[in-house]
Coordinates of C-alpha atoms in Angstrom, one line a residue:
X1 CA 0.0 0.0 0.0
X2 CA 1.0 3.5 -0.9
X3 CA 1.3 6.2 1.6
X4 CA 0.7 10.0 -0.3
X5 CA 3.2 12.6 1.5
X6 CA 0.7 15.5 3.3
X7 CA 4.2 17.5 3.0
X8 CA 2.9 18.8 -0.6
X9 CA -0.5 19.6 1.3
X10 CA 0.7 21.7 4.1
X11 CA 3.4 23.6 2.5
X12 CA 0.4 24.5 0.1
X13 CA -2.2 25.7 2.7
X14 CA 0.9 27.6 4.3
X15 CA 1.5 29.7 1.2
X16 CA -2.6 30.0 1.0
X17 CA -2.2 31.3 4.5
X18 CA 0.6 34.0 3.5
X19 CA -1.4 34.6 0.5
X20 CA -4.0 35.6 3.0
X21 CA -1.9 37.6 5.1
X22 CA -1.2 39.6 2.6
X23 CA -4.8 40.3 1.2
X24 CA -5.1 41.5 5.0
X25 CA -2.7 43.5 4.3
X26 CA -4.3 44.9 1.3
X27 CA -7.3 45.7 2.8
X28 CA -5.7 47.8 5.5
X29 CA -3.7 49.7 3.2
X30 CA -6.5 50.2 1.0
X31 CA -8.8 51.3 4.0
X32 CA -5.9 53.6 5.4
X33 CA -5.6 55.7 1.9
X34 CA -9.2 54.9 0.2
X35 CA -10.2 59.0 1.6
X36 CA -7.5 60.9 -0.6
X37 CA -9.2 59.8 -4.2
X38 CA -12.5 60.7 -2.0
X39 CA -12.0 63.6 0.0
X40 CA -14.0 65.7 -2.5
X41 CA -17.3 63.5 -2.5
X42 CA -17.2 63.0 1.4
X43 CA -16.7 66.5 1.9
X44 CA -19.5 67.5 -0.4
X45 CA -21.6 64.5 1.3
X46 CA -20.9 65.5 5.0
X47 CA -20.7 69.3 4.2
X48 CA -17.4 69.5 5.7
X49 CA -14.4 71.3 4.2
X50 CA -11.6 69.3 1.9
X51 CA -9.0 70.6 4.5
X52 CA -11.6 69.0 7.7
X53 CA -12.0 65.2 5.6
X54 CA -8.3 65.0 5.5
X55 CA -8.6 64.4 9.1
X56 CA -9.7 60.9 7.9
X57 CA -6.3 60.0 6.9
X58 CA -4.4 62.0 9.6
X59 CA -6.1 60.2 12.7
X60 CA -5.9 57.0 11.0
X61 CA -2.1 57.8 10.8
X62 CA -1.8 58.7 14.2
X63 CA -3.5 55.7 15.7
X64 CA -1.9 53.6 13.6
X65 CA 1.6 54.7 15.2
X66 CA 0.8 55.9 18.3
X67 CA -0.8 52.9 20.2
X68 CA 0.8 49.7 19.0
X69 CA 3.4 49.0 21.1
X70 CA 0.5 48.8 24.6
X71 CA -2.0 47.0 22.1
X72 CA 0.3 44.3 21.3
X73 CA 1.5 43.9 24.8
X74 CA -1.8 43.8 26.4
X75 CA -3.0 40.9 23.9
X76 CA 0.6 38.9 24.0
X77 CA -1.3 35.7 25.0
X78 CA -3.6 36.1 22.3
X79 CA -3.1 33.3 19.1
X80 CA -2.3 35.5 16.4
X81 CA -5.0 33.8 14.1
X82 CA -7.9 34.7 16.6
X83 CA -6.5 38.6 17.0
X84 CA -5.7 38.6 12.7
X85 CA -9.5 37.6 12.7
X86 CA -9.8 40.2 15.4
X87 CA -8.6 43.1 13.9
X88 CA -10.0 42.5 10.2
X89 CA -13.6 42.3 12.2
X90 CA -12.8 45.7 13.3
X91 CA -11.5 46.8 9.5
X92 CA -15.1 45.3 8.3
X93 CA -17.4 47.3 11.1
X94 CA -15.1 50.2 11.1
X95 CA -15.8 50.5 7.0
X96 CA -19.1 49.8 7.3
X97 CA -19.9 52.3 10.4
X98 CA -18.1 55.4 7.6
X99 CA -20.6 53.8 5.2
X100 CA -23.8 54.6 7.0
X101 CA -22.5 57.3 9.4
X102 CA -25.1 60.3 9.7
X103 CA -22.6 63.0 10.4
X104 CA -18.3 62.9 10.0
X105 CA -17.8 63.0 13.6
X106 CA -19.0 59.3 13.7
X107 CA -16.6 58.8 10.9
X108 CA -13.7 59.8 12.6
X109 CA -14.2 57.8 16.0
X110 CA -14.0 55.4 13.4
X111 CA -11.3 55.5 11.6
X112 CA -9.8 56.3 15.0
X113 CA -10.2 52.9 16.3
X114 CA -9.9 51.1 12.8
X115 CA -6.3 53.0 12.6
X116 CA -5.5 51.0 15.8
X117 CA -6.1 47.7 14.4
X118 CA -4.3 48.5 11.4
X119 CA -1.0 49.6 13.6
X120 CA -1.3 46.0 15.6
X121 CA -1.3 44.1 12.2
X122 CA 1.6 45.9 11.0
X123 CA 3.0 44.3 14.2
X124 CA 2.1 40.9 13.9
X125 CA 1.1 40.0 10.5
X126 CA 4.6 40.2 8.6
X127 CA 6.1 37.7 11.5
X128 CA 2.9 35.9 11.4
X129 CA 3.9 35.1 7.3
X130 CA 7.5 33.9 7.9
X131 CA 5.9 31.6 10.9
X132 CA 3.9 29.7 8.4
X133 CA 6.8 28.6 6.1
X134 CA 10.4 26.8 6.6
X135 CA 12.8 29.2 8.1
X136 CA 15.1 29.3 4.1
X137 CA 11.7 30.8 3.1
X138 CA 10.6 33.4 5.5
X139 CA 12.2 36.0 3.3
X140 CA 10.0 35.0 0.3
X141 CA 6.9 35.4 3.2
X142 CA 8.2 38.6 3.6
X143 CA 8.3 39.6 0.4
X144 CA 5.1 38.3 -0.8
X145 CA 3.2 39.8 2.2
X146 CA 4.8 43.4 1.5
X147 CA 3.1 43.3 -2.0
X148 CA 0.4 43.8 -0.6
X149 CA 1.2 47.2 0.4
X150 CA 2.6 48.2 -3.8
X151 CA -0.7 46.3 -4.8
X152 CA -3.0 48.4 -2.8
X153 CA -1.5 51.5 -4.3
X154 CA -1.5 50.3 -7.4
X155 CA -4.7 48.3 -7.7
X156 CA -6.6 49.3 -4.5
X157 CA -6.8 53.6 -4.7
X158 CA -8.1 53.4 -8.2
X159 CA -10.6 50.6 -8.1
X160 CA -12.0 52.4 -4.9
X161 CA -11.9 55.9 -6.9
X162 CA -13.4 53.8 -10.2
X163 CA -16.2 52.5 -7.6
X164 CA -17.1 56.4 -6.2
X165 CA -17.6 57.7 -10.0
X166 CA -19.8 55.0 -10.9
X167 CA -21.7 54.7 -7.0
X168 CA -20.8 56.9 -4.6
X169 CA -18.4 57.1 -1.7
X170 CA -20.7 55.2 0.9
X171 CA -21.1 52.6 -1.5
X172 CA -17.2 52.0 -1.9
X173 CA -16.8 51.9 1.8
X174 CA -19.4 49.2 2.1
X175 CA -18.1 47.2 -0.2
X176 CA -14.9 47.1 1.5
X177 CA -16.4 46.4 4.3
X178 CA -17.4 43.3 2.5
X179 CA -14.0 42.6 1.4
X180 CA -12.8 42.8 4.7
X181 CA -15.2 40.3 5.8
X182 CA -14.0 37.9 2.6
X183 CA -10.4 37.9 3.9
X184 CA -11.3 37.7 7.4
X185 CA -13.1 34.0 6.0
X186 CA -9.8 33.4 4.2
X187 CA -7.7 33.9 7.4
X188 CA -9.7 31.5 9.8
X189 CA -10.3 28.6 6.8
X190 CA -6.6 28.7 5.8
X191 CA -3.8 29.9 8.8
X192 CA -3.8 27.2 11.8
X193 CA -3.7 28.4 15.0
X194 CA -0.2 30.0 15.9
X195 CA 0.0 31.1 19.5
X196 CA 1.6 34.3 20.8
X197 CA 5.7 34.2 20.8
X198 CA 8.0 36.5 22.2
X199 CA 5.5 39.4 23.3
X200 CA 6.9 41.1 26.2
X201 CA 4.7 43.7 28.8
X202 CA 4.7 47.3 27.9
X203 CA 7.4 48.1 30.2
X204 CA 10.1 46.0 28.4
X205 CA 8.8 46.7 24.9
X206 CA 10.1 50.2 25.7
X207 CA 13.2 49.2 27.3
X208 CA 14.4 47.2 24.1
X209 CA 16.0 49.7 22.7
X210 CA 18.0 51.1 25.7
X211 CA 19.3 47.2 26.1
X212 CA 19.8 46.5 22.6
X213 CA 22.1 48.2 20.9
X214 CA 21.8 46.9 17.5
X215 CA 18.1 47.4 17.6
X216 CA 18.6 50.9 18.5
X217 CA 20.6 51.9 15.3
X218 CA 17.9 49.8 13.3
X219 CA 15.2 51.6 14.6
X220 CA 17.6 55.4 13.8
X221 CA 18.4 53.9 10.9
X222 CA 14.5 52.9 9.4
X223 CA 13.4 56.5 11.0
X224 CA 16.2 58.5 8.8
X225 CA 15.2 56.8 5.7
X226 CA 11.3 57.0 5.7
X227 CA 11.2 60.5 7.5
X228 CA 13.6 61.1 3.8
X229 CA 11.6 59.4 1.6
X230 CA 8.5 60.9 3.3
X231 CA 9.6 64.5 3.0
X232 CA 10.1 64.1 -0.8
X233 CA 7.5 62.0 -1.4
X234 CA 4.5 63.6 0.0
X235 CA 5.3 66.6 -2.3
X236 CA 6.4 64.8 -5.9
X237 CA 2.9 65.9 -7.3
X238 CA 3.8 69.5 -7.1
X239 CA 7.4 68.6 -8.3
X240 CA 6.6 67.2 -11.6
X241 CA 4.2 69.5 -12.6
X242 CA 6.8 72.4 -11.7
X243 CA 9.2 70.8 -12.5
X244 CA 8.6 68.6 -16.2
X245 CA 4.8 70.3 -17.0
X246 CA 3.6 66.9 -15.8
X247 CA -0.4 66.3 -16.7
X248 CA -3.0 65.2 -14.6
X249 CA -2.6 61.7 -16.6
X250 CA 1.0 61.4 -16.2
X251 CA 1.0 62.2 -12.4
X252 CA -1.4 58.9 -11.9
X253 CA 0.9 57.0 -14.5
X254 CA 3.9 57.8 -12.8
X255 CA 2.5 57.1 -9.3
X256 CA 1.1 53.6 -10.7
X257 CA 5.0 52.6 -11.7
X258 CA 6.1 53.9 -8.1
X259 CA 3.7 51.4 -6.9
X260 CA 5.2 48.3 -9.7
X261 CA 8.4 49.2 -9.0
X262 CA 8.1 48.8 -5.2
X263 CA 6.7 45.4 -5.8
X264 CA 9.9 44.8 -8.2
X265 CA 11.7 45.6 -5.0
X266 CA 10.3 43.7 -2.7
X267 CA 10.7 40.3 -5.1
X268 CA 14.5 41.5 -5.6
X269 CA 15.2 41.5 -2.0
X270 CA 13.3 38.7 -1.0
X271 CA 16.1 36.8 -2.9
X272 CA 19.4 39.0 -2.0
X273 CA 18.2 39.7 2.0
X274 CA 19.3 36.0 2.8
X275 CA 22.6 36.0 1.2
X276 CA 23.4 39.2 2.4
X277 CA 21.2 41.6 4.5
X278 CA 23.4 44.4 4.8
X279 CA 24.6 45.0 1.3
X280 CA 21.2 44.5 0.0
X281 CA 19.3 47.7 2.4
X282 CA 23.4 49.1 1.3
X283 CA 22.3 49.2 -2.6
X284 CA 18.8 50.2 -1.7
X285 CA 19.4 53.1 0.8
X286 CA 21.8 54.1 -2.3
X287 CA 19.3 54.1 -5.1
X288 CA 16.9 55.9 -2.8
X289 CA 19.7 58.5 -2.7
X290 CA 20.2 58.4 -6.5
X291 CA 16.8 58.5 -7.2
X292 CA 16.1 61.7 -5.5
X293 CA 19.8 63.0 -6.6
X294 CA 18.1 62.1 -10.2
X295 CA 15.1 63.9 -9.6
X296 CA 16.8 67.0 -9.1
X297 CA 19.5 66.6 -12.2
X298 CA 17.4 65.2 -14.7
X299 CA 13.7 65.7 -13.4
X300 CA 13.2 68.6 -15.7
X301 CA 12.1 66.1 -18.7
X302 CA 9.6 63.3 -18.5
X303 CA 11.7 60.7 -19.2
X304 CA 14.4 62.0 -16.8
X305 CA 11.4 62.3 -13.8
X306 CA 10.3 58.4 -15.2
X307 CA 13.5 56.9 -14.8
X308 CA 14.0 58.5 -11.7
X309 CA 10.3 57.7 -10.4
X310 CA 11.5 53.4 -11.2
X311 CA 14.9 53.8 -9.1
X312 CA 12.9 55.4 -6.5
X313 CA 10.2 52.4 -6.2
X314 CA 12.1 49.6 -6.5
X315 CA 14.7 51.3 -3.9
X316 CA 12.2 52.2 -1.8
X317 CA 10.2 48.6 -2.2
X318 CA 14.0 47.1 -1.2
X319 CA 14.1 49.1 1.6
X320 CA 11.2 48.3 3.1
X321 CA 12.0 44.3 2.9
X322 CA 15.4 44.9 4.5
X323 CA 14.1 46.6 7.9
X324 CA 11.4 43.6 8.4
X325 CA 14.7 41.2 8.3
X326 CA 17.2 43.7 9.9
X327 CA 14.4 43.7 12.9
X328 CA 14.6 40.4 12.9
X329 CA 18.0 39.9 13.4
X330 CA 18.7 42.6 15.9
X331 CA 15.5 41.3 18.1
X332 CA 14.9 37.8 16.8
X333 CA 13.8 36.6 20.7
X334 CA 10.8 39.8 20.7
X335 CA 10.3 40.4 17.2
X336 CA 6.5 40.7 17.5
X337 CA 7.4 43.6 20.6
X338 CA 10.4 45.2 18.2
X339 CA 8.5 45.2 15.3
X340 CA 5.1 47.3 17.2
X341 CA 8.2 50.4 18.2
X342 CA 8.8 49.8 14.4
X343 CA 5.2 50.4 13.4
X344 CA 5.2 53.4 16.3
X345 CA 8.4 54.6 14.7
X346 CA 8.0 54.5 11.0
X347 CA 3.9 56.0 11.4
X348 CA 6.1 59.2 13.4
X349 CA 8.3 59.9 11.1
X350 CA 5.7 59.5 7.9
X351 CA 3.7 62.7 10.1
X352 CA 7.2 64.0 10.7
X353 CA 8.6 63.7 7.4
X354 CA 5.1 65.5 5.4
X355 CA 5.9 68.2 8.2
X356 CA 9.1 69.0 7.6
X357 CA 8.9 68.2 4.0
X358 CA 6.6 70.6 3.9
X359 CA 8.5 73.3 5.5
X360 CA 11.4 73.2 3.3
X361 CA 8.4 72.7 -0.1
X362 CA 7.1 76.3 1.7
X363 CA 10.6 78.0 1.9
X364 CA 12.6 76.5 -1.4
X365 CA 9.8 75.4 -3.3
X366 CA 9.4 71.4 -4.1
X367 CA 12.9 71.0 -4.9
X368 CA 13.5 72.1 -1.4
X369 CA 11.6 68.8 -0.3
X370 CA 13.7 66.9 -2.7
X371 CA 17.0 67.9 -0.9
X372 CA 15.2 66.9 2.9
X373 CA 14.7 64.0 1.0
X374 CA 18.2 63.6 -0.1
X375 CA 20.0 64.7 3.5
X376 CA 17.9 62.0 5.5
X377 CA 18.4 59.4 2.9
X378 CA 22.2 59.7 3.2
X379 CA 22.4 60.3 6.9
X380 CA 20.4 56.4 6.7
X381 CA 22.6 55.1 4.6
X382 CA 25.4 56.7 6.6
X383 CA 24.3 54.9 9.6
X384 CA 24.0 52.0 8.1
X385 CA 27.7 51.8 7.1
X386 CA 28.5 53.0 10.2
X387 CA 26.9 50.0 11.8
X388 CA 29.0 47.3 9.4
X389 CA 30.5 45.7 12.1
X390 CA 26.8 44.3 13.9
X391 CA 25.1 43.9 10.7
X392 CA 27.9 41.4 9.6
X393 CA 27.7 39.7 13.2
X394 CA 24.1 39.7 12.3

């Protein structure tokens, strides 16, 4: 008689569970930025101001950041499959509750508390991933369930923006409060229970970084590079239209390849991080730095601001792959704990990095928010060499 291997079988379902990791993922990211192709609609809706609905995205932000590291704590002996289930419940009410709200003060309590659960998944999902698979392929996990965030910029914005113009805006949140409800299915029929590992009480999550040295410079240098990014970023609209007569159309085009190209990234590194971590966020931190260095050289023409835009995604997709593993191997005994002052960390310096940003774009015009972007993007990668001798230990 014949016995059938289950191995087959069960490495299967685990990639079906990262697959549904990462439409979790999707739906968060989607849910986070869904207000900016709406804010005109809602505001008309709610008879609020444009400058009042952006509040949907800013306390999203903030709660998003700002809580994680107690959240996670305070559910540590919580499986991770119940609190993924958890959190995308909350995704689904929260989207439905902006769907039917009578007035926008409603709205924001709820985006408010759906911001929260997004923070915690941040926290939690990406180490849930490289659980599920042998430890030769967490990368890959990793990798896979950061596409989620390119393909809900790519893919997720638009379609939401598509759904508005042919519905309205309470009908696009209420069908992503159904698609919320689809993954949450997805997560319980396909991830098998994994219980809490090394969450730590509030107290020591904050005390990581004072005891571990190597986790500290991760953590300065992951803030450097997104407050850089950030600052430039948040202000490349204004940029190519300045700067290369960019249309309407070719804003959205360009934008979409950001998006591609950080999913090129984050396949590219899923395949270098293993064989060498520090070289590959080395050659990513650089092409972040060329990229913007491009911008300001060559972003005059169109083809000079698209070639520019690709380094810049696929950098930036890198980037993002590399501090997920660098976490990892400065914290590998709390990475659920190191990765929530990640989440806190990286949310800050998004805020931070539009603020600044900002005040430089006010005082130097956009280029001025190119060169932020260009000091904290070499002071990251400056850190990063500076740090060769732990990165190789690690």
């Amino acid at each position: 008689m014949t016995t059938v291997s289950t191995e087959p079988r069960s490495q299967f379902r685990a990639w079906l569970g990262v697959a549904a990791i990462t439409a979790s993922l999707f739906v968060f990211v989607t849910t986070e930025l869904m207000p900016v192709g709406l804010l005109t609609p809602v505001s008309a809706g709610l008879s609020v101001s444009v400058g009042l609905a952006g509040m949907m995205v800013t306390l999203y932000g903030i709660s998003a950041g700002a809580g994680v590291p107690f959240l996670v704590a305070w559910s540590r002996t919580v499986n991770r499959r119940a609190l993924l289930a958890t959190l995308l419940a909350i995704m689904a009410i929260g989207n439905l509750v902006t769907a039917v709200s009578p007035n926008f003060a409603i709205i924001l309590a709820a985006r408010l508390v759906t911001g929260f659960a997004h923070g915690v998944f941040w926290a939690i999902g990406v180490a849930m991933a490289m659980r599920l698979v042998p430890d030769k392929k967490a990368s890959k996990a990793a990798a896979i369930v950061l596409s989620g965030m390119s393909i809900a910029t790519v893919v997720g914005m638009p379609l939401g923006t598509f759904i508005e113009s042919l519905t309205d805006w309470r009908t696009t949140f209420l069908i992503w409060s159904g698609l919320s409800l689809a993954v949450l299915l997805a997560v319980v029929l396909t991830l098998p229970s994994l219980p809490s590992q090394s969450a730590i009480p509030v107290r020591e999550v904050f005390a990581l970084p004072i005891r571990n040295g190597r986790l500290r410079v991760v953590m300065i240098t992951v803030a450097l590079y997104v407050l850089g990014h950030f600052g430039a970023y948040t202000f490349i609209r204004p940029f190519m239209e300045q700067r290369a007569g960019a249309s309407a159309a070719w804003v959205t085009g360009l934008l979409i390849v950001f998006g591609v190209g950080g999913a090129v990234g984050n396949f590219v590194a899923g395949h270098t991080v293993n064989r060498n971590m520090r070289a590959t966020f080395v050659v990513a931190c650089t092409g972040l730095v060329a990229s913007l260095l491009l911008l300001l050289v060559a972003g005059g023409s169109l083809a000079g601001l698209a070639v520019a835009v690709v380094v810049w995604g696929v950098s930036f997709g890198a980037a993002n792959l590399c501090q997920v593993n660098m976490m990892l191997a400065a914290a590998p005994d709390t990475f659920e704990a190191a990765m929530s002052l990640n989440t806190m960390g990286y949310n800050i310096s998004i805020a931070l990095g539009a603020l600044l940003g900002g005040l430089f774009a006010g005082g130097f015009g956009s280029t001025g928010a190119v060169w932020f972007g260009v000091a904290l993007t070499v002071a990251a990668l400056l850190t990063a060499f500076g740090s060769h001798r732990d990165a190789a230990h690690a």
